[in-house]
Structure formats: structure tokens, C-alpha cells
């Protein structure tokens, strides 16, 4: 079931937190930051929630990338602008995030 309407109230709340964080900062949170946003004592709770959201198709998580959470409803242009901003500001993982984004765009074009 890949539908945002199938989200539980808590899942929708966390999805909203992710979107708000990205809107405010111009980049997605790390899993540790997700745990803090959720008020969870352990990053494992965030990891579990992110897996559930990914399974429902509302986010994508690039493994091995610190800020590898992508909100699937966010416009690609917004994400590209956020990545450019991160690169200009020399964020430590901006290059890896940009590469992940480009690979994702290439794979979507090949479908």
C-alpha cells in the first residue's frame, strides 16, 4: 500500500516534521535529528519510523548518506535548489547527497 492516506496519525506527524525541517533548513535531517524531532531517546525509533514511511512510499532513504532522506512529494526543483545551497555552503555531505540525487534522476529517466 503506497499511499499517504494509509499513514497512521504518528506517521503523518513525523512526515510533517521532516517537511518542516527541510523547509526551514534547506536540507533533510539526519536520523539522529529525526529521533530528536520525534522526542525519542534512541535513534532506533527514528530508523524504524523512516523504514515504515519508506515502505509506504512517502519518503526515500539513500543508504550511507547522512542527510539521505528524500520526501517523495517535494518538487525536484526544490530538492535541487536545496542541494545547490548545501554545496555552496560547503556542508560536509552535500556532494554525496547531490550524487545520490543525480543517480535517482537518471534512474527515473530510464524507466
Short mmCIF file of C-alpha atoms in Angstrom, two decimals:
data_model
loop_
_atom_site.label_atom_id
_atom_site.label_comp_id
_atom_site.label_asym_id
_atom_site.label_seq_id
_atom_site.Cartn_x
_atom_site.Cartn_y
_atom_site.Cartn_z
CA UNK A 1 0.00 0.00 0.00
CA UNK A 2 1.86 3.13 -1.20
CA UNK A 3 -0.46 5.89 -0.18
CA UNK A 4 -0.07 8.83 2.15
CA UNK A 5 -3.72 8.30 3.14
CA UNK A 6 -2.66 4.98 4.68
CA UNK A 7 -0.37 6.73 7.18
CA UNK A 8 -1.11 6.49 10.87
CA UNK A 9 -1.52 9.75 12.77
CA UNK A 10 2.01 9.38 14.19
CA UNK A 11 3.50 8.65 10.77
CA UNK A 12 1.80 11.75 9.33
CA UNK A 13 3.11 13.78 12.26
CA UNK A 14 6.67 12.61 11.62
CA UNK A 15 6.31 13.22 7.87
CA UNK A 16 5.18 16.77 8.65
CA UNK A 17 8.21 17.21 10.95
CA UNK A 18 10.51 16.07 8.14
CA UNK A 19 8.93 18.52 5.69
CA UNK A 20 9.08 21.40 8.19
CA UNK A 21 12.73 20.67 8.98
CA UNK A 22 13.65 20.61 5.29
CA UNK A 23 11.69 23.80 4.58
CA UNK A 24 13.39 25.65 7.47
CA UNK A 25 16.91 24.40 6.84
CA UNK A 26 17.05 23.70 3.12
CA UNK A 27 18.20 20.12 3.69
CA UNK A 28 16.75 16.98 5.28
CA UNK A 29 17.51 15.90 8.86
CA UNK A 30 19.88 13.12 9.83
CA UNK A 31 18.41 10.06 11.52
CA UNK A 32 19.71 11.37 14.84
CA UNK A 33 17.89 14.67 14.23
CA UNK A 34 14.73 12.75 13.32
CA UNK A 35 14.95 10.97 16.68
CA UNK A 36 15.27 14.34 18.42
CA UNK A 37 12.30 15.75 16.48
CA UNK A 38 10.27 12.69 17.49
CA UNK A 39 11.28 13.06 21.13
CA UNK A 40 12.74 9.55 21.02
CA UNK A 41 15.54 8.52 23.34
CA UNK A 42 17.10 6.25 20.72
CA UNK A 43 17.91 6.70 17.02
CA UNK A 44 16.48 3.19 16.55
CA UNK A 45 12.96 4.59 16.90
CA UNK A 46 13.70 7.04 14.09
CA UNK A 47 15.18 4.29 11.92
CA UNK A 48 12.06 2.17 12.42
CA UNK A 49 9.74 5.08 11.59
CA UNK A 50 11.76 6.01 8.48
CA UNK A 51 11.56 2.40 7.25
CA UNK A 52 7.78 2.44 7.67
CA UNK A 53 7.47 5.76 5.81
CA UNK A 54 9.74 4.46 3.05
CA UNK A 55 7.71 1.25 2.76
CA UNK A 56 4.57 3.35 2.28
CA UNK A 57 6.31 5.29 -0.49
CA UNK A 58 6.20 8.77 1.02
CA UNK A 59 9.97 9.05 1.50
CA UNK A 60 13.12 7.53 0.05
CA UNK A 61 16.25 6.92 2.11
CA UNK A 62 19.68 6.82 0.45
CA UNK A 63 21.76 4.38 2.49
CA UNK A 64 25.17 5.58 3.61
CA UNK A 65 24.30 9.27 3.15
CA UNK A 66 23.95 11.31 6.35
CA UNK A 67 21.15 13.50 5.01
CA UNK A 68 19.80 10.95 2.58
CA UNK A 69 16.08 11.33 3.34
CA UNK A 70 14.02 12.49 0.35
CA UNK A 71 10.38 13.46 0.66
CA UNK A 72 8.75 11.99 -2.42
CA UNK A 73 6.13 14.75 -2.58
CA UNK A 74 8.73 17.54 -2.69
CA UNK A 75 9.27 19.04 -6.15
CA UNK A 76 12.52 18.02 -7.77
CA UNK A 77 13.40 21.66 -8.37
CA UNK A 78 13.11 22.40 -4.64
CA UNK A 79 15.39 19.49 -3.85
CA UNK A 80 17.92 20.58 -6.48
CA UNK A 81 17.97 24.12 -5.05
CA UNK A 82 18.48 22.73 -1.54
CA UNK A 83 21.39 20.63 -2.78
CA UNK A 84 22.99 23.59 -4.54
CA UNK A 85 22.66 25.67 -1.38
CA UNK A 86 24.27 22.89 0.64
CA UNK A 87 27.17 22.68 -1.81
CA UNK A 88 27.71 26.45 -1.80
CA UNK A 89 27.68 26.44 1.99
CA UNK A 90 30.20 23.56 1.88
CA UNK A 91 28.15 21.19 4.01
CA UNK A 92 30.17 18.07 4.68
CA UNK A 93 27.82 15.62 2.93
CA UNK A 94 26.48 17.89 0.18
CA UNK A 95 28.50 16.22 -2.57
CA UNK A 96 27.27 12.73 -1.65
CA UNK A 97 23.67 13.95 -1.48
CA UNK A 98 23.99 15.61 -4.90
CA UNK A 99 25.43 12.44 -6.42
CA UNK A 100 22.60 10.39 -4.91
CA UNK A 101 20.05 12.87 -6.30
CA UNK A 102 21.58 12.72 -9.79
CA UNK A 103 21.60 8.92 -9.77
CA UNK A 104 17.96 8.91 -8.72
CA UNK A 105 17.05 11.34 -11.53
CA UNK A 106 18.94 9.21 -14.08
CA UNK A 107 17.19 6.03 -12.98
CA UNK A 108 13.78 7.73 -13.20
CA UNK A 109 14.53 8.89 -16.76
CA UNK A 110 15.46 5.33 -17.76
CA UNK A 111 12.09 3.94 -16.64
#
